[in-house]
mmCIF file of C-alpha atoms in Angstrom:
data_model
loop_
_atom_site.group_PDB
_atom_site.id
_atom_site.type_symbol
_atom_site.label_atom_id
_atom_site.label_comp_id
_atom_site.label_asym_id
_atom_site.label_seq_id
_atom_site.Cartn_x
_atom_site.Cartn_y
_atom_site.Cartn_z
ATOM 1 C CA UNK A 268 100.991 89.855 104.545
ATOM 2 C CA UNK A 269 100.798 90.517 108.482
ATOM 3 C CA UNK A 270 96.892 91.882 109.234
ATOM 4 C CA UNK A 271 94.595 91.566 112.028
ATOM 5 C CA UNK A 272 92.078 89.724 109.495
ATOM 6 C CA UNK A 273 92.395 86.223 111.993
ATOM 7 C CA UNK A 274 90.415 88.302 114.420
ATOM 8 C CA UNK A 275 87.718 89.174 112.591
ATOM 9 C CA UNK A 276 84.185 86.832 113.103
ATOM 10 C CA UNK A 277 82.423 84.634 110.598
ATOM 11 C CA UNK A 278 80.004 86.788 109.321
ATOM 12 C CA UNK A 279 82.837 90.299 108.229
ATOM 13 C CA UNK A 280 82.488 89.309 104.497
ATOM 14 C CA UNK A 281 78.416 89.515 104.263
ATOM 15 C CA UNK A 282 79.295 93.225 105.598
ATOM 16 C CA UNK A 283 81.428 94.077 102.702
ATOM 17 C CA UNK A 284 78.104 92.502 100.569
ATOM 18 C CA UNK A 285 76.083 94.776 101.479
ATOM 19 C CA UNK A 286 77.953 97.568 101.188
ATOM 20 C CA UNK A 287 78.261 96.929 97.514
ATOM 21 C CA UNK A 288 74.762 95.886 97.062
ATOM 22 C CA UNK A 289 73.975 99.990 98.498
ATOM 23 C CA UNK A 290 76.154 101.430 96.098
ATOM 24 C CA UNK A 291 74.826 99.471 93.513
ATOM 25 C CA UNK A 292 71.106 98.776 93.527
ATOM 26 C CA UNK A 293 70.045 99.054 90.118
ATOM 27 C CA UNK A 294 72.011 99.773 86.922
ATOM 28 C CA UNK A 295 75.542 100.286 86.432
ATOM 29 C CA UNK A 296 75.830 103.429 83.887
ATOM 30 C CA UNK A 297 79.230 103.595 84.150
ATOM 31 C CA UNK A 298 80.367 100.195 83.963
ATOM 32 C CA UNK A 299 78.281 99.701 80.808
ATOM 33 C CA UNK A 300 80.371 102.837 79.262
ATOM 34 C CA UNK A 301 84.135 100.796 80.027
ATOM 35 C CA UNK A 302 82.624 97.419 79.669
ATOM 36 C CA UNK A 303 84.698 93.908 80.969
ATOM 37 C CA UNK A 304 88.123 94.241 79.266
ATOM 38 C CA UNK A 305 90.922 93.519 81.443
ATOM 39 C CA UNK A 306 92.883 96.180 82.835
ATOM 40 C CA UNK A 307 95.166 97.506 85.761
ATOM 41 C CA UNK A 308 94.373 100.179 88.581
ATOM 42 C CA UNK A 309 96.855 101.461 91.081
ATOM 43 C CA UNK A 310 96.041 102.159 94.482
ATOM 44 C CA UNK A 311 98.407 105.283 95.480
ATOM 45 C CA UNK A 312 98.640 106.293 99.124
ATOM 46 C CA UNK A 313 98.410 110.432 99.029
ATOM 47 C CA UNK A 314 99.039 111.539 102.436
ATOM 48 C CA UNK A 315 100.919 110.491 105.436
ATOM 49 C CA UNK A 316 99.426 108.422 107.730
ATOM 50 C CA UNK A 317 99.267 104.285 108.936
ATOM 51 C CA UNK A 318 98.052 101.921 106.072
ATOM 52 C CA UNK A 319 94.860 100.410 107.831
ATOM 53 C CA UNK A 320 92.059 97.987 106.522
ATOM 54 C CA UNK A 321 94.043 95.476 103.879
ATOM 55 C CA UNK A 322 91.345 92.637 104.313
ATOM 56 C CA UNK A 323 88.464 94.589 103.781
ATOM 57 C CA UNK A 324 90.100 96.396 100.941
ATOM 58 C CA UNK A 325 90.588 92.967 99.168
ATOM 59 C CA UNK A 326 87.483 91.297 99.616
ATOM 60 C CA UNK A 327 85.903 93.987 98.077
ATOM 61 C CA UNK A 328 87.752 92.990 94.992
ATOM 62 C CA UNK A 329 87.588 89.368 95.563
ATOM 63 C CA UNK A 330 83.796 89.773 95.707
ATOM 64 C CA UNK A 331 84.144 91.497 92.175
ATOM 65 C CA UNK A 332 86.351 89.181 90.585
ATOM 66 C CA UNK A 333 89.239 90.795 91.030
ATOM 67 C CA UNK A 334 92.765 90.008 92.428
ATOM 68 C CA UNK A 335 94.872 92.692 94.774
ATOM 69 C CA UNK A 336 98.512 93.138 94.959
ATOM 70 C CA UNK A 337 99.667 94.685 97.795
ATOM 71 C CA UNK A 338 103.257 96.412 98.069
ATOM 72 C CA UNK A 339 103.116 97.748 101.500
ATOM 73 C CA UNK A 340 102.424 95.914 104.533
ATOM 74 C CA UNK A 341 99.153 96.320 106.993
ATOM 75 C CA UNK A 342 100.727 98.877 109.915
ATOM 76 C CA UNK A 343 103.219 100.648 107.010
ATOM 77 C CA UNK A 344 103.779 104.067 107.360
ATOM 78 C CA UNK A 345 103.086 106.123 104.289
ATOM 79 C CA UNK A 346 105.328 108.840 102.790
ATOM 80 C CA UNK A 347 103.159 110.157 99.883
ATOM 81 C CA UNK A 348 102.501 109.599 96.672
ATOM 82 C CA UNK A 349 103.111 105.985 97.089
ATOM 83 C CA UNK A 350 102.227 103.268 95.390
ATOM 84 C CA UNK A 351 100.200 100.650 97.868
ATOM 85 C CA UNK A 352 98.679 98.038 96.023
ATOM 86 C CA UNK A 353 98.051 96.899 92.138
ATOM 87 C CA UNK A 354 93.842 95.867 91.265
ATOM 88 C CA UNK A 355 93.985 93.056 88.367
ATOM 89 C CA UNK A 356 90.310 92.699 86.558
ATOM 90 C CA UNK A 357 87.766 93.760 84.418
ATOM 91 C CA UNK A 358 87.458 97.398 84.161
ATOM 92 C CA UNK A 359 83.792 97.526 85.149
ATOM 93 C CA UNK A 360 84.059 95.483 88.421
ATOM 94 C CA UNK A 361 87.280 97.918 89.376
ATOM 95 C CA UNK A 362 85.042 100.876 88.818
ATOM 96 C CA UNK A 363 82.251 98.908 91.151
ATOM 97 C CA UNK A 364 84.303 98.854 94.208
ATOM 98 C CA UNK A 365 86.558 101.699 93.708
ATOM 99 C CA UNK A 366 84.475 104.130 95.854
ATOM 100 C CA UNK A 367 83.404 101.703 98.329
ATOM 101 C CA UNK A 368 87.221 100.526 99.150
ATOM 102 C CA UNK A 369 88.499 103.640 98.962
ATOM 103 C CA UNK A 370 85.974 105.098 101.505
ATOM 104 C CA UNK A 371 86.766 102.074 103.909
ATOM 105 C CA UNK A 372 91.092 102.101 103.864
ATOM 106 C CA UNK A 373 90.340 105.915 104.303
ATOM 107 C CA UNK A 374 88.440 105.948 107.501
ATOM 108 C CA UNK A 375 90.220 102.783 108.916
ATOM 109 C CA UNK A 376 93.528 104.308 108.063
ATOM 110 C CA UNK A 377 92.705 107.830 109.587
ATOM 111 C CA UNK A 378 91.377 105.535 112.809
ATOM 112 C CA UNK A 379 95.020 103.959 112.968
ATOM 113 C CA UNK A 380 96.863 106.878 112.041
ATOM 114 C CA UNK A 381 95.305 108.588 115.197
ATOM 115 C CA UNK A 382 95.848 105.574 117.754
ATOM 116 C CA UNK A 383 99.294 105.703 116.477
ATOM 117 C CA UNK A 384 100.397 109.159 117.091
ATOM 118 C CA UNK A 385 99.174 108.702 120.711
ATOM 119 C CA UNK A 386 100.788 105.124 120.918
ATOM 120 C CA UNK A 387 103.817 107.271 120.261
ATOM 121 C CA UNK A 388 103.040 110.316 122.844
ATOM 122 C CA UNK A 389 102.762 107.073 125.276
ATOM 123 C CA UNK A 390 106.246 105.769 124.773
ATOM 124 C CA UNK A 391 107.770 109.121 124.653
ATOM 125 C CA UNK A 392 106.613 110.233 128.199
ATOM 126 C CA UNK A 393 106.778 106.870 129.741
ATOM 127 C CA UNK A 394 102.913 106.312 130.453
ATOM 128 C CA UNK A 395 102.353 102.861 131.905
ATOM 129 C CA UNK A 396 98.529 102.716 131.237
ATOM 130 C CA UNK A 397 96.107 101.890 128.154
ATOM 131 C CA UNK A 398 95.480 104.215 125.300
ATOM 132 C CA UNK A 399 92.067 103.241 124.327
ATOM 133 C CA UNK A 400 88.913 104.005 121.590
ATOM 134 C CA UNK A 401 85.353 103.966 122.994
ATOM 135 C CA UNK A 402 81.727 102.498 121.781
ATOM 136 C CA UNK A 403 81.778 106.201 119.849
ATOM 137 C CA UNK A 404 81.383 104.397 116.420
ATOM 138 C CA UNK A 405 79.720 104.665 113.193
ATOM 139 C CA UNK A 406 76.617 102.146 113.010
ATOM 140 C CA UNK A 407 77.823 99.495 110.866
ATOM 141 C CA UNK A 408 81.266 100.271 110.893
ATOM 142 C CA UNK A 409 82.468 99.716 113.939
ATOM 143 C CA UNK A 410 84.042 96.259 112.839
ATOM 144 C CA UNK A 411 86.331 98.657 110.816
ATOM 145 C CA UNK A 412 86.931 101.262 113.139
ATOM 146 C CA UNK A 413 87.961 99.274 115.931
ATOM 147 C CA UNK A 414 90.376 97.239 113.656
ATOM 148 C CA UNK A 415 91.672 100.571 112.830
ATOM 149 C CA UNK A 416 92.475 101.292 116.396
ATOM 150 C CA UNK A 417 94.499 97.520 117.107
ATOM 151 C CA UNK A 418 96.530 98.227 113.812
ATOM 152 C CA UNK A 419 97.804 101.390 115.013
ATOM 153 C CA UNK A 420 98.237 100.175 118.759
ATOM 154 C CA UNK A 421 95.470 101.595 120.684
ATOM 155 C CA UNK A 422 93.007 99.160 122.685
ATOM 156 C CA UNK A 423 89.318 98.773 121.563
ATOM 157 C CA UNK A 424 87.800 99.081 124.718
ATOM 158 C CA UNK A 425 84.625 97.531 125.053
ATOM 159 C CA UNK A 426 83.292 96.238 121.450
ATOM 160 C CA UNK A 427 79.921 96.361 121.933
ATOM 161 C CA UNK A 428 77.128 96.510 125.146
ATOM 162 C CA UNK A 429 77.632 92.863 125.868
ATOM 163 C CA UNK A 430 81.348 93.112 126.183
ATOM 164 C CA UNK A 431 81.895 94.692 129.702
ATOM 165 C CA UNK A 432 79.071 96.225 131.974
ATOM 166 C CA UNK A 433 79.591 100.288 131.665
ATOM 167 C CA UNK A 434 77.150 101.978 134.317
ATOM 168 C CA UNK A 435 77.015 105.564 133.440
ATOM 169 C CA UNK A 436 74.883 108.159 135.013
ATOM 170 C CA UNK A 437 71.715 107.318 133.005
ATOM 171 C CA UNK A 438 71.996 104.026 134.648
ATOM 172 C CA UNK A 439 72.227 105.276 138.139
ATOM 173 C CA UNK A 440 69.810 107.803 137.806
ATOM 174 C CA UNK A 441 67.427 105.239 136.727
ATOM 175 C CA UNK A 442 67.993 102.824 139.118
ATOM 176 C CA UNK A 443 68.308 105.065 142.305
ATOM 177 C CA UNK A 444 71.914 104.574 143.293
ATOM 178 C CA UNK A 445 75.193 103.643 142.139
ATOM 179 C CA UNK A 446 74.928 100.349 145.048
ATOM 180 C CA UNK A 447 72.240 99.672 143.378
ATOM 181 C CA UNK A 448 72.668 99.270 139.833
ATOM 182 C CA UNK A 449 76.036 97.080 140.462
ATOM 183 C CA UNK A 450 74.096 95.026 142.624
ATOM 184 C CA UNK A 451 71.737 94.355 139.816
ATOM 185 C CA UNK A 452 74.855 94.285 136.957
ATOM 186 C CA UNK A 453 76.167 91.554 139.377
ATOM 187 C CA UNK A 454 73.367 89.673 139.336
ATOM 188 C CA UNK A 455 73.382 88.902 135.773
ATOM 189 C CA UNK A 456 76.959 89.934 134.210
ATOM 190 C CA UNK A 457 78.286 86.842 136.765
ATOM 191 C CA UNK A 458 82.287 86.281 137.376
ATOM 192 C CA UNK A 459 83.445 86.530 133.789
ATOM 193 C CA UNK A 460 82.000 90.262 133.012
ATOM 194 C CA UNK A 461 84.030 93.472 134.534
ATOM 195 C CA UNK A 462 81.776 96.162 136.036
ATOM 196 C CA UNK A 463 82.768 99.573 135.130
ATOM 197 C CA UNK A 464 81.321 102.882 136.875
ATOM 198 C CA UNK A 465 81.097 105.937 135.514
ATOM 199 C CA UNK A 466 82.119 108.453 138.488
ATOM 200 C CA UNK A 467 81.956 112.112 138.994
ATOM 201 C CA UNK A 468 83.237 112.411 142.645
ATOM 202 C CA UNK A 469 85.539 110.024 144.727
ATOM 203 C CA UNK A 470 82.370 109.508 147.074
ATOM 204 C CA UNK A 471 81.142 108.044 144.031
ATOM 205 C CA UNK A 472 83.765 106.176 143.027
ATOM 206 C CA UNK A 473 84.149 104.864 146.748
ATOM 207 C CA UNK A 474 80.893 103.812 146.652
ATOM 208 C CA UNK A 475 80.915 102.159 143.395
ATOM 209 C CA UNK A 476 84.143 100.041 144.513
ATOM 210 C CA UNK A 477 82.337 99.297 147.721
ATOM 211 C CA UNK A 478 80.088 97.490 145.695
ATOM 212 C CA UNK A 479 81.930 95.795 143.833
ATOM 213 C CA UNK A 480 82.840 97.457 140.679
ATOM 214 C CA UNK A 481 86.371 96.694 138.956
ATOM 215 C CA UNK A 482 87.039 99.423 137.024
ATOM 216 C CA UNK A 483 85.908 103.575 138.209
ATOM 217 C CA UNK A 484 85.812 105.824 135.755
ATOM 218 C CA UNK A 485 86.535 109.581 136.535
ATOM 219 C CA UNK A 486 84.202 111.452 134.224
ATOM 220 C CA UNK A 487 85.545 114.883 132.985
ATOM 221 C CA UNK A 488 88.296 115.298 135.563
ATOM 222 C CA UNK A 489 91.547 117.008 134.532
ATOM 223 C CA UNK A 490 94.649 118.215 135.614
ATOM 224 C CA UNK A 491 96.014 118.493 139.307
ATOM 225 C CA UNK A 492 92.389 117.417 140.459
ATOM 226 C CA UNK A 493 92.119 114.307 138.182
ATOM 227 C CA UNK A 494 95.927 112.971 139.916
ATOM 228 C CA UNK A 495 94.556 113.661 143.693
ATOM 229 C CA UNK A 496 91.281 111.973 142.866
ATOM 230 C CA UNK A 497 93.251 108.919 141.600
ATOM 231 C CA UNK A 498 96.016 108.486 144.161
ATOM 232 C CA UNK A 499 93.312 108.880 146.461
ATOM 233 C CA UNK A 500 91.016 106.200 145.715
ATOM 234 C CA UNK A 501 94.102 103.870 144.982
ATOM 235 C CA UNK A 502 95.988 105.044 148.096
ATOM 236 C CA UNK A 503 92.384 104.143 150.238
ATOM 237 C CA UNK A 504 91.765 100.601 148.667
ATOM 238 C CA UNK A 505 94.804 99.691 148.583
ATOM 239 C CA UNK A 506 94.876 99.913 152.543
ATOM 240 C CA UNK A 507 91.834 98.121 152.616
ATOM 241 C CA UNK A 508 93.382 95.162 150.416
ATOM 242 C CA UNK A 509 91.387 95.722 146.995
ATOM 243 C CA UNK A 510 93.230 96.796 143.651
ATOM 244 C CA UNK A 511 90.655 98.755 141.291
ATOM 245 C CA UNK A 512 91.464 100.260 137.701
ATOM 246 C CA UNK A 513 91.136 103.729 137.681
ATOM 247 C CA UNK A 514 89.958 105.138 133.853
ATOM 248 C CA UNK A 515 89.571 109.057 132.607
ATOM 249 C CA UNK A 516 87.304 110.010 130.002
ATOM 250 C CA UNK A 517 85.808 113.042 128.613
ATOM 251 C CA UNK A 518 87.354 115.590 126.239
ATOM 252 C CA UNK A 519 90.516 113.867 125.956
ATOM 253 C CA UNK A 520 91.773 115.213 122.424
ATOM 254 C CA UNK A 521 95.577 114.065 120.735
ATOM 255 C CA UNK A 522 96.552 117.740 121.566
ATOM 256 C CA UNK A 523 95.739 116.857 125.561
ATOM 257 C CA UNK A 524 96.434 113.837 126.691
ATOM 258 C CA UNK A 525 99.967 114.316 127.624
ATOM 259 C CA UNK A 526 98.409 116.047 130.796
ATOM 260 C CA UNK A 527 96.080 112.964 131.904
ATOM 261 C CA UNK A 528 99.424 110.904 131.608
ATOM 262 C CA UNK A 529 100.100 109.997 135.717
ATOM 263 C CA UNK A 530 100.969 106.411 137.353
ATOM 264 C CA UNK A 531 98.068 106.512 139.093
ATOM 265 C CA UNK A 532 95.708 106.322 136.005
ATOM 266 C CA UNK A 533 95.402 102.970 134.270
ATOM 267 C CA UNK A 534 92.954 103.765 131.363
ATOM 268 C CA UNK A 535 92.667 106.573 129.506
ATOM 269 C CA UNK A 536 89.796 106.529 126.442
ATOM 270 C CA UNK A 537 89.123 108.991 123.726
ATOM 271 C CA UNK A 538 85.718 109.402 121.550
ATOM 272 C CA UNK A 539 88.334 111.721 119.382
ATOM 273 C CA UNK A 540 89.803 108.525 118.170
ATOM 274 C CA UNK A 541 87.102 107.975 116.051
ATOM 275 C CA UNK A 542 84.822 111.151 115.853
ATOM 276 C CA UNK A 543 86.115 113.992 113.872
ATOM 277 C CA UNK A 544 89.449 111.859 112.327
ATOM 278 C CA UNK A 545 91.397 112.856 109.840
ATOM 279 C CA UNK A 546 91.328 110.337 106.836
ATOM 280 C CA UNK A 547 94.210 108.997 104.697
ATOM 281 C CA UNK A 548 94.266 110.277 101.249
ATOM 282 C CA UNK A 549 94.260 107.369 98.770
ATOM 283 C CA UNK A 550 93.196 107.442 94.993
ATOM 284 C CA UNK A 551 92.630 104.029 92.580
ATOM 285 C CA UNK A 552 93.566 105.074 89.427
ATOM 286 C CA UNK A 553 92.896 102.765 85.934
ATOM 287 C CA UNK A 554 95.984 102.235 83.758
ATOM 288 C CA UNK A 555 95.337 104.342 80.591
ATOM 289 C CA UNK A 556 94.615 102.217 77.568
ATOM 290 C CA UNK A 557 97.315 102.712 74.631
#
C-alpha cells in the first residue's frame, strides 16, 4: 500500500504506546466481558472525505496482536458506507484499540480531506504558490496532523520551532526592532535555516528584507491591499537584484482563499487546516457471532 509512513522518524511507534497505555491504565472491564476468541471487525468509512493515517491505524493493531487488511488505498477518496479495512484478532485486543484508532484516522482524515479541497481550489484557478498548514497543532499530535496535510497535498510548513526561524511580533517587540532580531536569528540559525518575518506594513517588510530575511510574511492583509503590498515589495527588490518569498496569513478559511490567490503571493498558510476540521466518519464494527 502507497503511505507516507517512510517519512515518519524512529521514535512514531512509542507514540501510538502511549496512547494505548492512557486509554488503558488499569483494568479492562470490557475486554474481560468478550474475552480472547478470535473474531473479525470491519472498519467502514461513513462519510465522504480523503482516507488519511493507514500506518498509525495499523500499528495500533499490530501493538495488540492483531493483523489489518486494508481495501482502500492511503489518499482514496471515500463514497460512504464503505468498507476500508478488515481487523483479524482476539476480540478483546480489537475492543482495546478500537477507540484509539478510530479517533486518530478521524482527525488525520478530516486534516487531509481539508488540504485536499483547497489542493483542488488551487488547480482550478491556476494558483502558482504553496497551500500550506501552520505550527497550529494539537500537542502530541502534530506527527498526525501534519501527515494528514502531505496525504491530501498541502505543505506542512514549518514542523516544529527548530525547523525555520519565524520572527513574529512578540519577537520584535522584545528585541526592539525587526533589524534587530534577524541580526540575532542570523547569528545562530547560520546558512542552512530560512528567516521568516512576520510583517504588518511594507516598511516592515522592507526592513525585514533589508536585513536579510528570506521569506516576509504579510500578517492579516486581504484583498486589493494584500496584491499592491506584494507586487510592491517584489517589484522594489527585484530592481535591487534580491528575490524574497512573499507569504499571507491570518483568517484564511476554505470559503476565502480563492481571493488571496495572485502571482505575486508565493505562500499562503491556514491555522483552519487544522483548528476547527471536520472529521471523517468511520465506525469498527465486530462480526456478530452465530
Amino acid at each position: 500500500m502507497d503511505t507516507h509512513s517512510h517519512l515518519l522518524p524512529p521514535n512514531w511507534k512509542t507514540k501510538i504506546t502511549e496512547w494505548l497505555q492512557e486509554d488503558i491504565p488499569s483494568f479492562d472491564y470490557g475486554g474481560y466481558v468478550v474475552g480472547e476468541k478470535e473474531t473479525t471487525a470491519i472498519l467502514y468509512g461513513k462519510s465522504e472525505g480523503i482516507v488519511a493515517g493507514v500506518p498509525f491505524f495499523t500499528e495500533i493493531f499490530e501493538q495488540l496482536g492483531c493483523r489489518v487488511e486494508w481495501h482502500v488505498s492511503e489518499g482514496h477518496v471515500l463514497k460512504p458506507i464503505q468498507t476500508c479495512a478488515h481487523v483479524y484478532g482476539p476480540v478483546r485486543q480489537i475492543l482495546i484499540g478500537e477507540r484509539t484508532a478510530l479517533n486518530l484516522i478521524a482527525r488525520c482524515s478530516g486534516i487531509a480531506s481539508q488540504a485536499h479541497r483547497l489542493r483542488l481550489l488551487k488547480e482550478k484557478t491556476g494558483f502558482k504558490g504553496v497551500i500550506a498548514g501552520t505550527r497550529k497543532t494539537t500537542p502530541g499530535f502534530r506527527l498526525v496532523e501534519k501527515y494528514g496535510m502531505l496525504v491530501g497535498g498541502a505543505d506542512t510548513h514549518r514542523m516544529d520551532l527548530s525547523s525555520m526561524i519565524m520572527l513574529k511580533d512578540n519577537h520584535v517587540w522584545s528585541t526592539g526592532s525587526i533589524s534587530a532580531a534577524v541580526a540575532k536569528a542570523k547569528a545562530v540559525g547560520g546558512f542552512a535555516l530560512k528567516i521568516e518575518v512576520e510583517c504588518r506594513s511594507e516598511e516592515e517588510a522592507d526592513e525585514a528584507i533589508g536585513a536579510g530575511a528570506d521569506i516576509v510574511m504579510l500578517d492579516n492583509f486581504k484583498g486589493d491591499a494584500l496584491k499592491s503590498a506584494a507586487g510592491n515589495i517584489k517589484a522594489r527588490w527585484a530592481a535591487k537584484g534580491r528575490q524574497v518569498l512573499i507569504e499571507c496569513s491570518g483568517g484564511v478559511t476554505e470559503q476565502t482563499i480563492e481571493g488571496y490567490f495572485c502571482d505575486e503571493i508565493d505562500i499562503i498558510s491556514l491555522g483552519s487546516m487544522t483548528q476547527g476540521v471536520s472529521f471523517v466518519d468511520f465506525s469498527l464494527k465486530v462480526q456478530k457471532t452465530a
